[in-house]
């Protein structure tokens, strides 16, 4: 079955770095765009990054632009999020999600179980 | 950036009730609107895509409507497993693909 499994979360000090991974299985990873979406504790969902199936087109939300970088390795069926210069406000559960691009938009399904990133001194 | 506003932010209802949640975009987004359900401690789940298309495996009591700037998610007869938080999301043109702030559906 289609599955996404995130890893790499943890506790990091402000200004530190972390790299999240998302392992995909059950589908042809190289055919799909992918995205990272986060959710701060008790808050709503925030889309943060999006990458094309080839990895040549990237988008990042303004809140993370210049600090976070999305990438992928299609040979390893893996998606990544390199997070640098972390701030307290980056504390959140980070989800990876598969994006389907259709004639009437893009939608995210499925999502991984999420990995918690805590930024605190 | 396109802003998405959901109403209400919270809602109390009973099993068997018909419930409607509204989502409004700050500019026209055609039918580029998705709905997700999230239960506590779980990842969001896609319910409706392209404003009105039911995702495979989602019960038919869920339906979506709308075009342009105004959209609705309706649950025709609430079941106990439907109590959750619901989010709309726009996917018009290029990112950012913003979410609404969420609607928490609680048991009355």
Short mmCIF file of N, CA and C in Angstrom, two decimals, chain B residues 7-98:
data_model
loop_
_atom_site.label_atom_id
_atom_site.label_comp_id
_atom_site.label_asym_id
_atom_site.label_seq_id
_atom_site.Cartn_x
_atom_site.Cartn_y
_atom_site.Cartn_z
N UNK B 7 -15.59 29.23 8.08
CA UNK B 7 -16.58 29.53 9.12
C UNK B 7 -17.56 28.38 9.24
N UNK B 8 -17.99 28.09 10.49
CA UNK B 8 -17.48 28.70 11.72
C UNK B 8 -16.11 28.12 12.10
N UNK B 9 -15.49 28.66 13.13
CA UNK B 9 -14.22 28.10 13.62
C UNK B 9 -14.48 26.85 14.45
N UNK B 10 -15.66 26.79 15.09
CA UNK B 10 -16.05 25.59 15.82
C UNK B 10 -17.54 25.43 15.72
N UNK B 11 -17.97 24.19 15.91
CA UNK B 11 -19.37 23.86 15.68
C UNK B 11 -19.73 22.67 16.55
N UNK B 12 -20.85 22.77 17.25
CA UNK B 12 -21.36 21.64 18.03
C UNK B 12 -22.57 21.06 17.33
N UNK B 13 -22.59 19.75 17.17
CA UNK B 13 -23.71 19.11 16.49
C UNK B 13 -23.93 17.71 17.06
N UNK B 14 -25.04 17.14 16.71
CA UNK B 14 -25.40 15.81 17.22
C UNK B 14 -25.33 14.77 16.11
N UNK B 15 -25.18 13.52 16.51
CA UNK B 15 -25.21 12.43 15.54
C UNK B 15 -26.53 12.48 14.77
N UNK B 16 -26.41 12.37 13.46
CA UNK B 16 -27.57 12.44 12.58
C UNK B 16 -27.84 13.82 12.00
N UNK B 17 -27.21 14.85 12.55
CA UNK B 17 -27.40 16.21 12.03
C UNK B 17 -26.79 16.38 10.65
N UNK B 18 -27.32 17.36 9.93
CA UNK B 18 -26.71 17.80 8.67
C UNK B 18 -25.88 19.04 8.99
N UNK B 19 -24.63 19.04 8.56
CA UNK B 19 -23.69 20.09 8.91
C UNK B 19 -23.04 20.66 7.65
N UNK B 20 -22.89 21.97 7.63
CA UNK B 20 -22.22 22.63 6.50
C UNK B 20 -21.13 23.55 7.01
N UNK B 21 -19.95 23.44 6.44
CA UNK B 21 -18.80 24.30 6.74
C UNK B 21 -18.49 25.11 5.49
N UNK B 22 -18.20 26.38 5.70
CA UNK B 22 -17.95 27.29 4.57
C UNK B 22 -16.49 27.70 4.52
N UNK B 23 -16.00 27.86 3.30
CA UNK B 23 -14.63 28.32 3.06
C UNK B 23 -14.67 29.40 1.99
N UNK B 24 -14.05 30.52 2.27
CA UNK B 24 -14.04 31.63 1.31
C UNK B 24 -12.60 32.01 0.97
N UNK B 25 -12.34 32.16 -0.32
CA UNK B 25 -11.02 32.58 -0.80
C UNK B 25 -10.97 34.08 -1.01
N UNK B 26 -9.80 34.66 -0.83
CA UNK B 26 -9.64 36.11 -0.97
C UNK B 26 -9.64 36.57 -2.42
N UNK B 27 -9.51 35.63 -3.36
CA UNK B 27 -9.64 35.91 -4.78
C UNK B 27 -10.13 34.63 -5.45
N UNK B 28 -10.55 34.75 -6.69
CA UNK B 28 -11.11 33.58 -7.34
C UNK B 28 -10.07 32.48 -7.50
N UNK B 29 -10.49 31.24 -7.21
CA UNK B 29 -9.60 30.08 -7.33
C UNK B 29 -10.24 28.99 -8.20
N UNK B 30 -11.20 29.39 -9.02
CA UNK B 30 -11.90 28.40 -9.88
C UNK B 30 -12.45 27.29 -8.99
N UNK B 31 -12.09 26.04 -9.28
CA UNK B 31 -12.52 24.92 -8.43
C UNK B 31 -11.31 24.25 -7.77
N UNK B 32 -10.24 25.02 -7.59
CA UNK B 32 -9.00 24.48 -7.05
C UNK B 32 -9.05 24.47 -5.52
N UNK B 33 -9.97 23.67 -4.96
CA UNK B 33 -10.23 23.69 -3.54
C UNK B 33 -10.36 22.26 -3.03
N UNK B 34 -9.63 21.98 -1.96
CA UNK B 34 -9.65 20.65 -1.35
C UNK B 34 -10.10 20.74 0.10
N UNK B 35 -10.64 19.62 0.61
CA UNK B 35 -11.05 19.51 2.00
C UNK B 35 -10.36 18.32 2.66
N UNK B 36 -9.89 18.54 3.90
CA UNK B 36 -9.22 17.50 4.66
C UNK B 36 -9.89 17.37 6.02
N UNK B 37 -9.81 16.16 6.57
CA UNK B 37 -10.29 15.86 7.91
C UNK B 37 -9.09 15.47 8.76
N UNK B 38 -9.00 16.01 9.97
CA UNK B 38 -7.93 15.62 10.87
C UNK B 38 -8.48 15.27 12.24
N UNK B 39 -8.12 14.10 12.73
CA UNK B 39 -8.48 13.68 14.08
C UNK B 39 -7.28 13.88 15.00
N UNK B 40 -7.53 14.05 16.29
CA UNK B 40 -6.43 14.36 17.22
C UNK B 40 -5.29 13.36 17.14
N UNK B 41 -4.07 13.89 17.01
CA UNK B 41 -2.89 13.04 16.98
C UNK B 41 -2.66 12.30 15.68
N UNK B 42 -3.47 12.59 14.67
CA UNK B 42 -3.37 11.89 13.39
C UNK B 42 -3.05 12.87 12.27
N UNK B 43 -2.56 12.31 11.15
CA UNK B 43 -2.32 13.12 9.97
C UNK B 43 -3.65 13.46 9.29
N UNK B 44 -3.70 14.57 8.60
CA UNK B 44 -4.90 14.91 7.83
C UNK B 44 -5.17 13.86 6.76
N UNK B 45 -6.45 13.77 6.41
CA UNK B 45 -6.92 12.82 5.40
C UNK B 45 -7.73 13.59 4.35
N UNK B 46 -7.43 13.34 3.08
CA UNK B 46 -8.15 14.01 2.00
C UNK B 46 -9.57 13.48 1.90
N UNK B 47 -10.55 14.42 1.89
CA UNK B 47 -11.95 14.04 1.72
C UNK B 47 -12.46 14.37 0.31
N UNK B 48 -12.24 15.62 -0.09
CA UNK B 48 -12.79 16.18 -1.33
C UNK B 48 -11.67 16.91 -2.06
N UNK B 49 -11.56 16.71 -3.37
CA UNK B 49 -10.60 17.47 -4.17
C UNK B 49 -11.33 18.14 -5.33
N UNK B 50 -10.72 19.15 -5.88
CA UNK B 50 -11.33 19.90 -6.99
C UNK B 50 -12.76 20.33 -6.66
N UNK B 51 -12.95 20.79 -5.45
CA UNK B 51 -14.19 21.37 -4.93
C UNK B 51 -15.31 20.37 -4.68
N UNK B 52 -15.46 19.36 -5.56
CA UNK B 52 -16.65 18.50 -5.43
C UNK B 52 -16.39 17.03 -5.69
N UNK B 53 -15.14 16.64 -5.94
CA UNK B 53 -14.84 15.23 -6.23
C UNK B 53 -14.53 14.49 -4.94
N UNK B 54 -15.26 13.41 -4.72
CA UNK B 54 -15.09 12.62 -3.50
C UNK B 54 -13.89 11.70 -3.65
N UNK B 55 -12.96 11.78 -2.69
CA UNK B 55 -11.79 10.91 -2.72
C UNK B 55 -12.25 9.46 -2.53
N UNK B 56 -11.57 8.55 -3.19
CA UNK B 56 -11.89 7.14 -3.09
C UNK B 56 -11.88 6.67 -1.63
N UNK B 57 -12.92 5.94 -1.26
CA UNK B 57 -13.01 5.39 0.09
C UNK B 57 -13.69 6.30 1.09
N UNK B 58 -13.98 7.53 0.71
CA UNK B 58 -14.65 8.48 1.62
C UNK B 58 -16.16 8.27 1.51
N UNK B 59 -16.86 8.18 2.65
CA UNK B 59 -18.31 7.94 2.61
C UNK B 59 -19.07 9.01 1.84
N UNK B 60 -20.14 8.59 1.21
CA UNK B 60 -20.91 9.49 0.35
C UNK B 60 -21.70 10.54 1.13
N UNK B 61 -21.72 10.47 2.45
CA UNK B 61 -22.38 11.52 3.24
C UNK B 61 -21.59 12.84 3.20
N UNK B 62 -20.34 12.77 2.75
CA UNK B 62 -19.53 13.97 2.57
C UNK B 62 -19.72 14.49 1.14
N UNK B 63 -19.92 15.78 1.00
CA UNK B 63 -20.02 16.37 -0.32
C UNK B 63 -19.46 17.79 -0.30
N UNK B 64 -18.97 18.23 -1.45
CA UNK B 64 -18.41 19.57 -1.58
C UNK B 64 -19.03 20.29 -2.75
N UNK B 65 -19.16 21.61 -2.60
CA UNK B 65 -19.69 22.44 -3.67
C UNK B 65 -18.96 23.75 -3.70
N UNK B 66 -19.09 24.44 -4.83
CA UNK B 66 -18.58 25.80 -4.92
C UNK B 66 -17.70 26.03 -6.13
N UNK B 67 -17.50 27.31 -6.42
CA UNK B 67 -16.66 27.73 -7.55
C UNK B 67 -16.33 29.19 -7.35
N UNK B 68 -15.12 29.57 -7.72
CA UNK B 68 -14.76 30.98 -7.62
C UNK B 68 -14.16 31.30 -6.27
N UNK B 69 -14.96 31.86 -5.37
CA UNK B 69 -14.46 32.23 -4.06
C UNK B 69 -15.19 31.56 -2.90
N UNK B 70 -16.35 30.99 -3.14
CA UNK B 70 -17.17 30.46 -2.04
C UNK B 70 -17.40 28.96 -2.20
N UNK B 71 -17.10 28.23 -1.12
CA UNK B 71 -17.14 26.77 -1.15
C UNK B 71 -17.79 26.24 0.14
N UNK B 72 -18.38 25.05 0.04
CA UNK B 72 -18.96 24.42 1.22
C UNK B 72 -18.61 22.94 1.26
N UNK B 73 -18.47 22.46 2.48
CA UNK B 73 -18.37 21.03 2.77
C UNK B 73 -19.60 20.67 3.59
N UNK B 74 -20.34 19.67 3.15
CA UNK B 74 -21.54 19.25 3.85
C UNK B 74 -21.42 17.79 4.26
N UNK B 75 -21.80 17.52 5.49
CA UNK B 75 -21.93 16.14 5.97
C UNK B 75 -23.43 15.93 6.16
N UNK B 76 -23.99 15.00 5.43
CA UNK B 76 -25.46 14.89 5.36
C UNK B 76 -26.08 14.33 6.63
N UNK B 77 -25.38 13.41 7.28
CA UNK B 77 -25.90 12.80 8.51
C UNK B 77 -24.70 12.41 9.36
N UNK B 78 -24.40 13.25 10.36
CA UNK B 78 -23.19 13.06 11.15
C UNK B 78 -23.13 11.70 11.82
N UNK B 79 -21.96 11.10 11.72
CA UNK B 79 -21.68 9.85 12.41
C UNK B 79 -20.65 10.11 13.51
N UNK B 80 -20.58 9.24 14.51
CA UNK B 80 -19.65 9.48 15.63
C UNK B 80 -18.20 9.68 15.17
N UNK B 81 -17.80 9.00 14.11
CA UNK B 81 -16.41 9.10 13.64
C UNK B 81 -16.13 10.39 12.88
N UNK B 82 -17.14 11.22 12.65
CA UNK B 82 -16.96 12.45 11.89
C UNK B 82 -16.53 13.62 12.76
N UNK B 83 -16.54 13.45 14.07
CA UNK B 83 -16.15 14.55 14.94
C UNK B 83 -14.63 14.70 14.87
N UNK B 84 -14.22 15.84 14.33
CA UNK B 84 -12.82 16.06 13.95
C UNK B 84 -12.67 17.53 13.58
N UNK B 85 -11.48 17.89 13.11
CA UNK B 85 -11.25 19.24 12.59
C UNK B 85 -11.14 19.15 11.07
N UNK B 86 -11.76 20.09 10.39
CA UNK B 86 -11.81 20.11 8.93
C UNK B 86 -11.09 21.35 8.41
N UNK B 87 -10.29 21.13 7.36
CA UNK B 87 -9.52 22.22 6.75
C UNK B 87 -9.82 22.28 5.25
N UNK B 88 -9.98 23.50 4.74
CA UNK B 88 -9.98 23.68 3.30
C UNK B 88 -8.57 24.11 2.88
N UNK B 89 -8.27 23.93 1.61
CA UNK B 89 -6.96 24.30 1.07
C UNK B 89 -7.12 24.67 -0.39
N UNK B 90 -6.49 25.77 -0.80
CA UNK B 90 -6.54 26.15 -2.21
C UNK B 90 -5.25 25.72 -2.90
N UNK B 91 -5.38 25.35 -4.18
CA UNK B 91 -4.20 24.94 -4.95
C UNK B 91 -4.19 25.64 -6.31
N UNK B 92 -4.58 26.90 -6.30
CA UNK B 92 -4.68 27.67 -7.54
C UNK B 92 -3.31 28.13 -8.00
N UNK B 93 -3.01 27.89 -9.24
CA UNK B 93 -1.77 28.36 -9.87
C UNK B 93 -0.55 27.86 -9.12
N UNK B 94 0.40 28.78 -8.83
CA UNK B 94 1.63 28.38 -8.16
C UNK B 94 1.50 28.56 -6.66
N UNK B 95 2.37 27.89 -5.89
CA UNK B 95 2.32 28.02 -4.42
C UNK B 95 2.55 29.47 -3.97
N UNK B 96 2.14 29.84 -2.77
CA UNK B 96 1.77 28.97 -1.63
C UNK B 96 0.35 28.43 -1.70
N UNK B 97 0.19 27.19 -1.31
CA UNK B 97 -1.12 26.53 -1.30
C UNK B 97 -1.69 26.60 0.11
N UNK B 98 -2.34 27.68 0.38
CA UNK B 98 -2.76 28.01 1.74
C UNK B 98 -3.96 27.21 2.21
#
